[in-house]
């Protein structure tokens, strides 16, 4: 008898006639892939393809980019502004006029009653730079609250802070092309194949052509770790001890670049004094990597013709995130690996435009990396916008992670959330809900009406999403790239730029300011504001950006086609042009496992999902891979606890508990578990989120938990089903 079918239907690919291809840049991660969306004769987006001559992705896309156009027709988009008097009332459909009037009136009422800073604003890394710039002008020049921040405090704050401390300014100095020149790559707490798949592809391509050693530092055996020559599974939160010990070996064995240190750095003597104390033997006791392996790693790094370090959240999200970044910079400064092809400290950014908000949103100061503390910067912004400089606060206000406690203390009474979902993404999430419910007024501006924060809000403003409006993003390698409008926003949803300019009109103070209302006009203003700054856009236009498939800043009359690297001549942004070597003692101040809570809880991402799943949870081709909350557990641990694959367990921390399905894998060590961050009412119920003292970023990746097998699996399945799945 024959197996299988005797007759096979011919495979037919569906024919999708395309009327036009629209140029855009992917709106998920910070890789910055150029993609074109195919639109049919009815104006509907039906397919997408990578752009071949774009240097970033060279025609490739990961699965999120491929299916991104499906967000246009995804469920639960906000199509009408909503309003209610009290959060116990049901929402009423409303108009833009009514909701914007109400928002402006509530901001003014609260500020008049409790002071300018009693109204807070938390934004994102996912708007266009034109939108960030306009929001910054509205907040700094009109509303005037100093409690204005973005979700980048959850994400890139430690990198920003570390760059500023070492180099005198923010700004990642390297680029993807560095993979093609480097002699050694050190990657800390970064899982490129899942989180930045196309950067990984660039790295893989470079290593296939010209093999070079890759060292991965991560407590988990990530996909990147599996590709490494050396994997260092550090004890969570101890990278600083490892980095200091590497510097110790380099200085002890005379492998440093003396000439570079002398010409381009300050602080060497102090640094050396501390580093002398940081022997690999001492580090071994802290970070769990043997002294021999630390020595070997340090030698490989220092002896390479050029060596580069990349890192992401494994470093930034720790109680020594900022110190970790500065320690990476120390390592590259003492080996002369900054600003040269293949030699760099390249922070891999997170969100599609986390860079744009750092450059132009004025969250931490004033536009184009200007600060509130600098007199000349204040004078420039005041003059440029037509504001009295005295209206600007003297120094930066609270970060997102300090805004929520200030609400709890009653110091902040009103909040505007723009494109961020703290009810799922902030540590200790049940507390976040309580805090939001304390506000006298909460306005949520989001592309989706089902985002959890809407449950606590008074006004909901429906925003247009990526591809429903035009503007630019800056990627990890400082490349500014363009998103053109592909389709109209659904219903009455409006671009964030429109919302900001319309809201501005409702404040008396805004009468003296000019708010440009087209992306191109705002972009021109950005160019002018950035002229002569490190993040100089002055020679860019939307058209030039599209033609070049993205341009790396600085781009000015001197560098018309952009600049792949910063600090190529060893001149840094401190007044004397020198970088700082900083002595960074390791302090053990994390929550660590104990008898009662014996496991490390680690959290992060998986390739198919984006953050709180407002987008990817509704795209079948992505959500199907992991539709429900789960946890990675080592099989040996499972055996000890009597847990089998796909059992429901309760994970308990000092804060709260969460129910997850168990996936058995050797990726995690027997004393650790990993839960993806993407699910509502899940891992962030458990996370403590101690803050880094410099960046105020939470240590999301180090908490202590215990695990209980649920006796009644049927009941657990019902409970789990009640958890939100889209
Ligand atoms: N698919 C997908 N891609 C994304 C995102 C997404 O949601 N989904 N989000 C984007 C954003 S905003 C960001 S910030 C990036 C994040 O990108 P990544 O930082 O690469 O992703 P994570 O999974 O958060 O964490 C990376 C690794 O840090 C490790 N880690 C945990 N603790 C430590 C430690 O103490 N030391 C070290 N060395 N490593 C540790 C974890 O085990 C994990 O493998 O991804 C971006 N790309
Ligand atoms: N446990 C744990 N928690 C973490 C992390 C972790 O590793 N572990 N990582 C942290 C990090 S690095 C990050 S970046 C944060 C991310 O945390 P969030 O910023 O809270 O997560 P998102 O789901 O990206 O939220 C973005 C929101 O903006 C909306 N949106 C998208 N585009 C637009 C637009 O154009 N306009 C408007 N108005 N709205 C839009 C989306 O619908 C969504 O609701 O999570 C942090 N939380
Ligand atoms: S790698 Fe990042 S930017 Fe590129 S397609 Fe995937 S999600 Fe989009
Ligand atoms: Mo992030």
Short mmCIF file of C-alpha atoms in Angstrom, two decimals, residues 82 158 238 467 492 640 703:
data_model
loop_
_atom_site.label_atom_id
_atom_site.label_comp_id
_atom_site.label_asym_id
_atom_site.label_seq_id
_atom_site.Cartn_x
_atom_site.Cartn_y
_atom_site.Cartn_z
CA UNK A 82 -13.37 58.52 24.89
CA UNK A 158 21.87 53.32 32.01
CA UNK A 238 27.74 40.95 38.71
CA UNK A 467 2.78 53.73 8.85
CA UNK A 492 -10.96 59.32 14.01
CA UNK A 640 13.20 17.91 42.13
CA UNK A 703 14.62 39.04 41.64
#
